[in-house]
mmCIF file of C-alpha atoms and ligand atoms in Angstrom:
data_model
loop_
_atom_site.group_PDB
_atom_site.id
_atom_site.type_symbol
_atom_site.label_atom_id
_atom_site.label_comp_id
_atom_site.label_asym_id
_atom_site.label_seq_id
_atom_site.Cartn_x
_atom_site.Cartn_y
_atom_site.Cartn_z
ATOM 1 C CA UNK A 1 -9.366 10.919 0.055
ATOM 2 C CA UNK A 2 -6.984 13.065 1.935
ATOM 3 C CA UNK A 3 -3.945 14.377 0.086
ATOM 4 C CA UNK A 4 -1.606 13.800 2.520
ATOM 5 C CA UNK A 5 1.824 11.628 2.378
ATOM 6 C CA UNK A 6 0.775 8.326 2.879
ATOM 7 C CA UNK A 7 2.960 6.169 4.417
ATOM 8 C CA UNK A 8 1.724 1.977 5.142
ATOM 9 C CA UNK A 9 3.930 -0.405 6.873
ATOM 10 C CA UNK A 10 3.625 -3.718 5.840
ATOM 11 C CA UNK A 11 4.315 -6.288 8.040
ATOM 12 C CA UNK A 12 3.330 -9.201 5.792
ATOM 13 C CA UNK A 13 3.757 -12.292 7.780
ATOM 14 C CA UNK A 14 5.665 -11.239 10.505
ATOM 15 C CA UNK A 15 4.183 -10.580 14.426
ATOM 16 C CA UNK A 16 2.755 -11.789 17.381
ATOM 17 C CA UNK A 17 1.463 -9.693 20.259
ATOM 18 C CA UNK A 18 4.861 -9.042 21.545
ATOM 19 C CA UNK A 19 5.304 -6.603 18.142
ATOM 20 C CA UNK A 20 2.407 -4.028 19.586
ATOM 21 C CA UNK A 21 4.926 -2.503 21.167
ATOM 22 C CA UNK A 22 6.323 -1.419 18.330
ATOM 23 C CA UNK A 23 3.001 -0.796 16.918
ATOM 24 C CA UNK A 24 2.302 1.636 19.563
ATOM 25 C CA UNK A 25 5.130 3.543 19.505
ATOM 26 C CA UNK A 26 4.684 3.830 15.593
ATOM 27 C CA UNK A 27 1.179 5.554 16.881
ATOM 28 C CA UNK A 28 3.129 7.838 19.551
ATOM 29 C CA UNK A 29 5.572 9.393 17.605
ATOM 30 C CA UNK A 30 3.491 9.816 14.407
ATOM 31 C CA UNK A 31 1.262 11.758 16.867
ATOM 32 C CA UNK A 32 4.548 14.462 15.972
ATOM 33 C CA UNK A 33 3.715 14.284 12.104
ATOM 34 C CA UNK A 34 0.010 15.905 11.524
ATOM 35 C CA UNK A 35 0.605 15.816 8.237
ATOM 36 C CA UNK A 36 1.485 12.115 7.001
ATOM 37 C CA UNK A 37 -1.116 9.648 6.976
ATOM 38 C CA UNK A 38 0.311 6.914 9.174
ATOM 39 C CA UNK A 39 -1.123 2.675 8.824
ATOM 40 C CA UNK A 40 -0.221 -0.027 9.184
ATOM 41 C CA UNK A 41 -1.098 -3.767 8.050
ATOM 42 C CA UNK A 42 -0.172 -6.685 10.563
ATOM 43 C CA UNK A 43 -0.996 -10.303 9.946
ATOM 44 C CA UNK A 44 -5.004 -10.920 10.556
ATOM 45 C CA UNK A 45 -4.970 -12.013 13.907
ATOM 46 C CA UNK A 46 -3.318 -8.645 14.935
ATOM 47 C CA UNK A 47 -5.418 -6.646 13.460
ATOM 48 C CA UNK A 48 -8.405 -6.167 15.908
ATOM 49 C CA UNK A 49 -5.882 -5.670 19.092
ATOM 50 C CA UNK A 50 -3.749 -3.141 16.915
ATOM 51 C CA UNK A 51 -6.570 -1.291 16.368
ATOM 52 C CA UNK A 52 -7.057 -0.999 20.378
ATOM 53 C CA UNK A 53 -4.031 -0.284 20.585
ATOM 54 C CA UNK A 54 -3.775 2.710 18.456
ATOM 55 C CA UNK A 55 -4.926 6.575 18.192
ATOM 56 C CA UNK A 56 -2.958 8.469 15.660
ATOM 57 C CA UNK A 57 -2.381 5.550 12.836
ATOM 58 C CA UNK A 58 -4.398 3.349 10.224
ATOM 59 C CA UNK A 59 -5.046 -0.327 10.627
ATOM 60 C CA UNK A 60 -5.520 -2.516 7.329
ATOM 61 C CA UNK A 61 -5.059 -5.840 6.251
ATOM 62 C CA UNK A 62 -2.929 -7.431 3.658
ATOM 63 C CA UNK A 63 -5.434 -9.054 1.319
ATOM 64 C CA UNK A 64 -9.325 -10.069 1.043
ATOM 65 C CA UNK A 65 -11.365 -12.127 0.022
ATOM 66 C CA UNK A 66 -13.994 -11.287 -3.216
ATOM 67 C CA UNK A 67 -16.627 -12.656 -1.412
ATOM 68 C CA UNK A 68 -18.426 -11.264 1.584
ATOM 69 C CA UNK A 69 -18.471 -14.985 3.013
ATOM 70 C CA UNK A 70 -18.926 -18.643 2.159
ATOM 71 C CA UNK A 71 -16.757 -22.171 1.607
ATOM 72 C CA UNK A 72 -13.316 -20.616 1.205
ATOM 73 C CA UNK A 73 -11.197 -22.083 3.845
ATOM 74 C CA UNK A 74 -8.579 -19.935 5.045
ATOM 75 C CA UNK A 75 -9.676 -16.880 3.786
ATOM 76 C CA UNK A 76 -11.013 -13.777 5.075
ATOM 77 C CA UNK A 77 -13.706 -11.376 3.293
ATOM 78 C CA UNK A 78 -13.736 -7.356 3.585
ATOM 79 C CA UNK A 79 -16.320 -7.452 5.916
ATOM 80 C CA UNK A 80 -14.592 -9.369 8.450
ATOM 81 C CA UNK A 81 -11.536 -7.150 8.308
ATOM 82 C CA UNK A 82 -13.977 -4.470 8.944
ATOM 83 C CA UNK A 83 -15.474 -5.993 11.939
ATOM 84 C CA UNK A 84 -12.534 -6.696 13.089
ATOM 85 C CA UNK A 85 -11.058 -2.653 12.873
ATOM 86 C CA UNK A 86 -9.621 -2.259 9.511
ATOM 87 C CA UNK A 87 -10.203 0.840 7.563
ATOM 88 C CA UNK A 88 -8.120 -0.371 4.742
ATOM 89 C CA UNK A 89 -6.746 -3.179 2.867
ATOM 90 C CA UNK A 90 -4.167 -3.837 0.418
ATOM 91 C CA UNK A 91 -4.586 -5.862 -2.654
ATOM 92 C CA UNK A 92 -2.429 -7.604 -5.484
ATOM 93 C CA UNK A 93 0.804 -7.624 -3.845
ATOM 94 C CA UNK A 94 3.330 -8.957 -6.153
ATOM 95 C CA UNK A 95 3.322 -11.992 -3.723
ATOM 96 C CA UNK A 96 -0.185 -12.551 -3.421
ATOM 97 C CA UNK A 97 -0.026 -12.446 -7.420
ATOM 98 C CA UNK A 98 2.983 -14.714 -7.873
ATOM 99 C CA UNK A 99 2.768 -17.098 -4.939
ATOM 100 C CA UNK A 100 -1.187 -17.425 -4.832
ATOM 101 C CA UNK A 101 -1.634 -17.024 -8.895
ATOM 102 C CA UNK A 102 -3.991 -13.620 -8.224
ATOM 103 C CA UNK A 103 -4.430 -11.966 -11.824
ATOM 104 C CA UNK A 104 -5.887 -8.597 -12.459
ATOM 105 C CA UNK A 105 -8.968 -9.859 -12.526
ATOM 106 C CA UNK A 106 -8.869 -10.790 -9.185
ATOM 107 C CA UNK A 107 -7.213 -8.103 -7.779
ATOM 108 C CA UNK A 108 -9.937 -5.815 -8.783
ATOM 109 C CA UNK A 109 -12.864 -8.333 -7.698
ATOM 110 C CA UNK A 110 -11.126 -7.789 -4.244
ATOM 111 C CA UNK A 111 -10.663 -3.961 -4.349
ATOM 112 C CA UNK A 112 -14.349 -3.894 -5.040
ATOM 113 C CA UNK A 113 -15.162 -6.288 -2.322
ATOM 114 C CA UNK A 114 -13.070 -3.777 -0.038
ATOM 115 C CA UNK A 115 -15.282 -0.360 -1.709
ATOM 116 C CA UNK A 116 -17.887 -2.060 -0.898
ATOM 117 C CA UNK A 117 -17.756 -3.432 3.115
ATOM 118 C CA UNK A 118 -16.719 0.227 3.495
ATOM 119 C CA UNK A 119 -12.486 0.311 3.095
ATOM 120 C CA UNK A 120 -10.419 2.183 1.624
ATOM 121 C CA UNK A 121 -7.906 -0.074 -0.756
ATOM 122 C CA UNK A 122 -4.058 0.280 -1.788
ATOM 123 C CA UNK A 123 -3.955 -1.993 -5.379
ATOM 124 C CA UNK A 124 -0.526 -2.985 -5.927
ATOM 125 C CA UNK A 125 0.892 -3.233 -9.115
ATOM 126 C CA UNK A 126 5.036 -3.603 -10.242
ATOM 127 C CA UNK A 127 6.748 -5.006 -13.127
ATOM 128 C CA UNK A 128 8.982 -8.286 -12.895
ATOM 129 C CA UNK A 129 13.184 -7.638 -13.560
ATOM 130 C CA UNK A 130 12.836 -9.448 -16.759
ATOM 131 C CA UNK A 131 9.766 -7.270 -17.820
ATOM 132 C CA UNK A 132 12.029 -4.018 -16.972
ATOM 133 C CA UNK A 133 15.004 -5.762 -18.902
ATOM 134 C CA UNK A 134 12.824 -6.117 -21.941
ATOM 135 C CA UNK A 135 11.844 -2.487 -21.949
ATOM 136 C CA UNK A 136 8.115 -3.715 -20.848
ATOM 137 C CA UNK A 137 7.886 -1.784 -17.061
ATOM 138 C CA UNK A 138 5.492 1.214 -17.778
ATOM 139 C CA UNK A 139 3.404 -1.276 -20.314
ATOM 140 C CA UNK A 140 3.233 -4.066 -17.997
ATOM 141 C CA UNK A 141 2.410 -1.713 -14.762
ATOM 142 C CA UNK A 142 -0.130 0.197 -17.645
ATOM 143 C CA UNK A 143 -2.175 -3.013 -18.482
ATOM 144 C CA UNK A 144 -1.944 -3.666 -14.695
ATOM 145 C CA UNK A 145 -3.530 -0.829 -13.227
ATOM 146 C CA UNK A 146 -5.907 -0.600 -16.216
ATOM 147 C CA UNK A 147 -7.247 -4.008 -15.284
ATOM 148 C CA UNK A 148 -6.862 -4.440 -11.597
ATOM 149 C CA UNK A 149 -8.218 -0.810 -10.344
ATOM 150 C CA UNK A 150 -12.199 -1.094 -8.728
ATOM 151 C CA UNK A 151 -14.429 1.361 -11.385
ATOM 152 C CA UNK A 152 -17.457 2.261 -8.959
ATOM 153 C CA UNK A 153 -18.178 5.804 -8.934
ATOM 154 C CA UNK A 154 -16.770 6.315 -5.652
ATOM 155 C CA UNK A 155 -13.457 4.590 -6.259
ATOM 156 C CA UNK A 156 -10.812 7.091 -7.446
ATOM 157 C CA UNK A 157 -12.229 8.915 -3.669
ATOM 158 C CA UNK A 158 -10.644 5.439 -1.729
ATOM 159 C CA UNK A 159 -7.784 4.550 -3.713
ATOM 160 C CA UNK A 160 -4.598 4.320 -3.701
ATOM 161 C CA UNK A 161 -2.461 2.637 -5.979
ATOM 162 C CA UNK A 162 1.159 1.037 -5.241
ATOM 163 C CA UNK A 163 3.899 1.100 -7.680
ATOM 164 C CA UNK A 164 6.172 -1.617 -6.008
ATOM 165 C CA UNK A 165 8.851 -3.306 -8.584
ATOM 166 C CA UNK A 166 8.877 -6.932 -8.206
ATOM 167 C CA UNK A 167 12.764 -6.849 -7.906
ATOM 168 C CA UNK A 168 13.123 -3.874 -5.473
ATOM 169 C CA UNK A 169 10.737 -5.505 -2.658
ATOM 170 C CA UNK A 170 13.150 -7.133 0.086
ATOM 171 C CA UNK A 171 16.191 -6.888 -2.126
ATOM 172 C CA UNK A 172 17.585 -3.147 -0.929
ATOM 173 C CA UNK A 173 17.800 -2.902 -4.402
ATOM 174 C CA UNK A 174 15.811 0.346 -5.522
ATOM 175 C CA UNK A 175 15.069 2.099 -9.011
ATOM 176 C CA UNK A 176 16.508 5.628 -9.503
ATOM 177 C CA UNK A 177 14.595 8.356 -8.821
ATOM 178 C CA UNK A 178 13.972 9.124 -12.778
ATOM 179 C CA UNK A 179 12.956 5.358 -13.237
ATOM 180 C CA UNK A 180 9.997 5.899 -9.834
ATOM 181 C CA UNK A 181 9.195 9.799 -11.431
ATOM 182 C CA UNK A 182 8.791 8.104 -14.676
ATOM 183 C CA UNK A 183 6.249 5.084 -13.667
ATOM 184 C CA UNK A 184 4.204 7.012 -11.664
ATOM 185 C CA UNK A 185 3.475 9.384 -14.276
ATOM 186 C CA UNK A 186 2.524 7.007 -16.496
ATOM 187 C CA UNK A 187 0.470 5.332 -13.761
ATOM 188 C CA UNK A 188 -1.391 8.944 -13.499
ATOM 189 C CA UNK A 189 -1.959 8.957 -16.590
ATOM 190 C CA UNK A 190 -3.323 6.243 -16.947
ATOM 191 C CA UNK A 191 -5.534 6.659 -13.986
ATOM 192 C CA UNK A 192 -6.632 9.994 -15.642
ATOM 193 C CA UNK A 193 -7.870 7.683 -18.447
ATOM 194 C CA UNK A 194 -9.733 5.494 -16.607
ATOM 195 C CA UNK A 195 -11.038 8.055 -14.088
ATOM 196 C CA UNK A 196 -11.417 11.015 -15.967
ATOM 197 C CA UNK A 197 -9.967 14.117 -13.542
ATOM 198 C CA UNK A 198 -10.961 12.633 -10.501
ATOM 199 C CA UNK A 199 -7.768 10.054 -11.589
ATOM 200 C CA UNK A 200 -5.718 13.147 -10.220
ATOM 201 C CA UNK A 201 -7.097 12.174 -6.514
ATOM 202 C CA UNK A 202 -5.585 9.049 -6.109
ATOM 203 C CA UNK A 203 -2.461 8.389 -4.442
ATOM 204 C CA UNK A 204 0.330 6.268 -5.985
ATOM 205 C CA UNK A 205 2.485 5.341 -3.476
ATOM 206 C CA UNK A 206 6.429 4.175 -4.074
ATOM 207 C CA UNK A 207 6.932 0.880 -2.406
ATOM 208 C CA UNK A 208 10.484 -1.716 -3.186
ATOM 209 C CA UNK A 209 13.209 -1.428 -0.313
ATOM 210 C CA UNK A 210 12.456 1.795 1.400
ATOM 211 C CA UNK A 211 14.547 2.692 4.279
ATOM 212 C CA UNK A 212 15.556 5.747 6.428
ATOM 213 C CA UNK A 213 18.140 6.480 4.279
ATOM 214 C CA UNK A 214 16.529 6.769 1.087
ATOM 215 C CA UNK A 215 12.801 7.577 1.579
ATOM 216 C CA UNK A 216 13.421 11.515 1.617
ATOM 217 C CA UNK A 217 14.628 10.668 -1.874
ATOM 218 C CA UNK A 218 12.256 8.354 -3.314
ATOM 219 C CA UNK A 219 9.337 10.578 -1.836
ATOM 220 C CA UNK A 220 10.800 13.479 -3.287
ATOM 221 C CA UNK A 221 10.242 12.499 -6.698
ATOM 222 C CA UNK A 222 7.513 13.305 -8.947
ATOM 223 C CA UNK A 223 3.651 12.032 -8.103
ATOM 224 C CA UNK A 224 5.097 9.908 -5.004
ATOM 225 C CA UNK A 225 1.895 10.108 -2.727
ATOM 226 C CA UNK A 226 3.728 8.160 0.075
ATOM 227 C CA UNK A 227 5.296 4.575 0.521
ATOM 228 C CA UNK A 228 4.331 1.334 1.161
ATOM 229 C CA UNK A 229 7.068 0.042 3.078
ATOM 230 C CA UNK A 230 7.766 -4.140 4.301
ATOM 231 C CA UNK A 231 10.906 -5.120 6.394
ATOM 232 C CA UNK A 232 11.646 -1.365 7.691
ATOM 233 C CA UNK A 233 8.204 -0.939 8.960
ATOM 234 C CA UNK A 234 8.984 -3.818 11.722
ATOM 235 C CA UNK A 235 11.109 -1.444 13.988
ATOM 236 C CA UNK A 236 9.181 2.027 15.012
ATOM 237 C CA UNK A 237 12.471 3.267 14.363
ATOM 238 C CA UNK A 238 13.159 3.065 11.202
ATOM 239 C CA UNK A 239 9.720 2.875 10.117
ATOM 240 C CA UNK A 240 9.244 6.742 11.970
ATOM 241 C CA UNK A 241 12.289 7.790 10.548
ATOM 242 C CA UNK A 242 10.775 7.278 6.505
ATOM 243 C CA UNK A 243 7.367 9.386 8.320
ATOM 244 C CA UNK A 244 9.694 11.922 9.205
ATOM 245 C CA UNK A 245 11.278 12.031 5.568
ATOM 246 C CA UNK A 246 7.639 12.135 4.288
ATOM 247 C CA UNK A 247 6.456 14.788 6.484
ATOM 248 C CA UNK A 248 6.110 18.507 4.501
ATOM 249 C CA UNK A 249 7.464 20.185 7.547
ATOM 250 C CA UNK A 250 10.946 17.988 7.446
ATOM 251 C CA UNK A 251 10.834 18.980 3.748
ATOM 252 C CA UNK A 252 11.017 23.068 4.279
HETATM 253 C C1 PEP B 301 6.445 -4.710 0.355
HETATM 254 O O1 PEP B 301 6.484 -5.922 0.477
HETATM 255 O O2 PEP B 301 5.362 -4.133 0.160
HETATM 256 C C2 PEP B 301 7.710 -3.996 0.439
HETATM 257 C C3 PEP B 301 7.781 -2.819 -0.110
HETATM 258 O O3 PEP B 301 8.739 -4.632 1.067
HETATM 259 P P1 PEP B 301 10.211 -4.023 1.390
HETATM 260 O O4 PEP B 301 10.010 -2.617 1.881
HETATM 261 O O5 PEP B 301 10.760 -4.930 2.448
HETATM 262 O O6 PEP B 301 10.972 -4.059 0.108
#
């Protein structure tokens, strides 16, 4: 996968057509950043007309399926996000895992699904504010990515992983920059583990509140790959303002 920043917008369950015009000028003015991987992941039934829509960015969806088809009513398999225009697809969100009861398990059976229709796949993992509390963040987020991350031979090439703390996401709330450095070298580690060196090539991503204001920060720190942002990747304002903050060139 490449190593550029990586920066996903997450619009979770917000958007109708009238929100592809913010999706395209997302696409214009990341045209101005070469070197940040732009995407974004709209509700479903944007995602094929995004995908029209767009030259310069990524188009994903928000979850999958395990299956590639069959009686599961309201669901929608890797394939079909495929077919439809996705290139990627994010898995285990913290609210897919508390509000839909995904485990690890789960997770991973998904993130394989995705390998295998032919996407690329951002796991999510994050500890709970009583699990940080106790001390329990970088074992919790450990056991997580050890048991949620795909393990075909190709993997490590199409994944990224992101470290979003269940109490940061939609709260503004954010951890320091020590707290984010720490995690996600423990998360590399870990991947190293499970991956051997090719565990170096994955991205982790920072996700939890980013904004404008402190993505230059958050991206700054050590083994941040990029950010998987939610409510400031609704406005191409703000969400081209954290591209800007993860672009090299803004960084010189
Ligand atoms: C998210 O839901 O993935 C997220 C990071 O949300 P927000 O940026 O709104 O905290």
């Amino acid at each position: 996968m490449s190593n550029l920043p990586y920066v996903v917008g997450n619009w979770k369950m917000n958007g109708t057509r009238a929100l592809l015009t913010e999706a395209r000028s997302i696409d214009r003015a990341s045209g101005r950043y070469p070197k940040v991987q732009v995407a974004l992941a709209p509700p479903f039934t944007l995602i094929h007309r995004l995908q029209e829509a767009v030259q310069n960015i990524g188009v994903g969806g928000q979850d999958c399926h395990a299956e590639e088809s069959g009686a599961f009513t309201g669901d929608i398999a890797a394939p079909m996000l495929k077919d439809a225009g996705a290139d990627f697809t994010i898995v285990g969100h913290s609210e897919r895992r508390s509000m839909h009861g995904e485990t690890d398990e789960m997770v991973k059976a998904k993130a394989e699904s995705a390998l295998a229709a032919g996407l690329t796949v951002i796991v999510c993992v994050g500890e709970t504010e009583a699990e940080r509390d106790a001390g329990q963040a970088e074992t919790v987020v450990s056991g997580q990515v050890e048991n949620s991350v795909p393990r075909s031979e190709d993997a490590p090439a199409r994944l990224s992983v992101a470290y979003e703390p269940v109490w940061a996401i939609g709260t503004g709330r954010v951890p320091s920059v020590g707290d984010v450095a720490a995690m996600h070298r423990s998360i590399r580690a870990k991947l190293v583990e499970i991956y051997g060196d090719a565990g170096t090539e994955v991205r982790i991503l920072y996700g939890g509140s980013v904004k404008a204001e402190n993505a230059a920060e958050l991206l700054g720190a050590s083994e941040v790959g990029g950010a998987l942002v939610g409510g400031a990747s609704l406005s191409a304002e703000s969400f081209i303002a954290i591209v800007g903050a993860a672009s090299p060139d803004q960084q010189e």
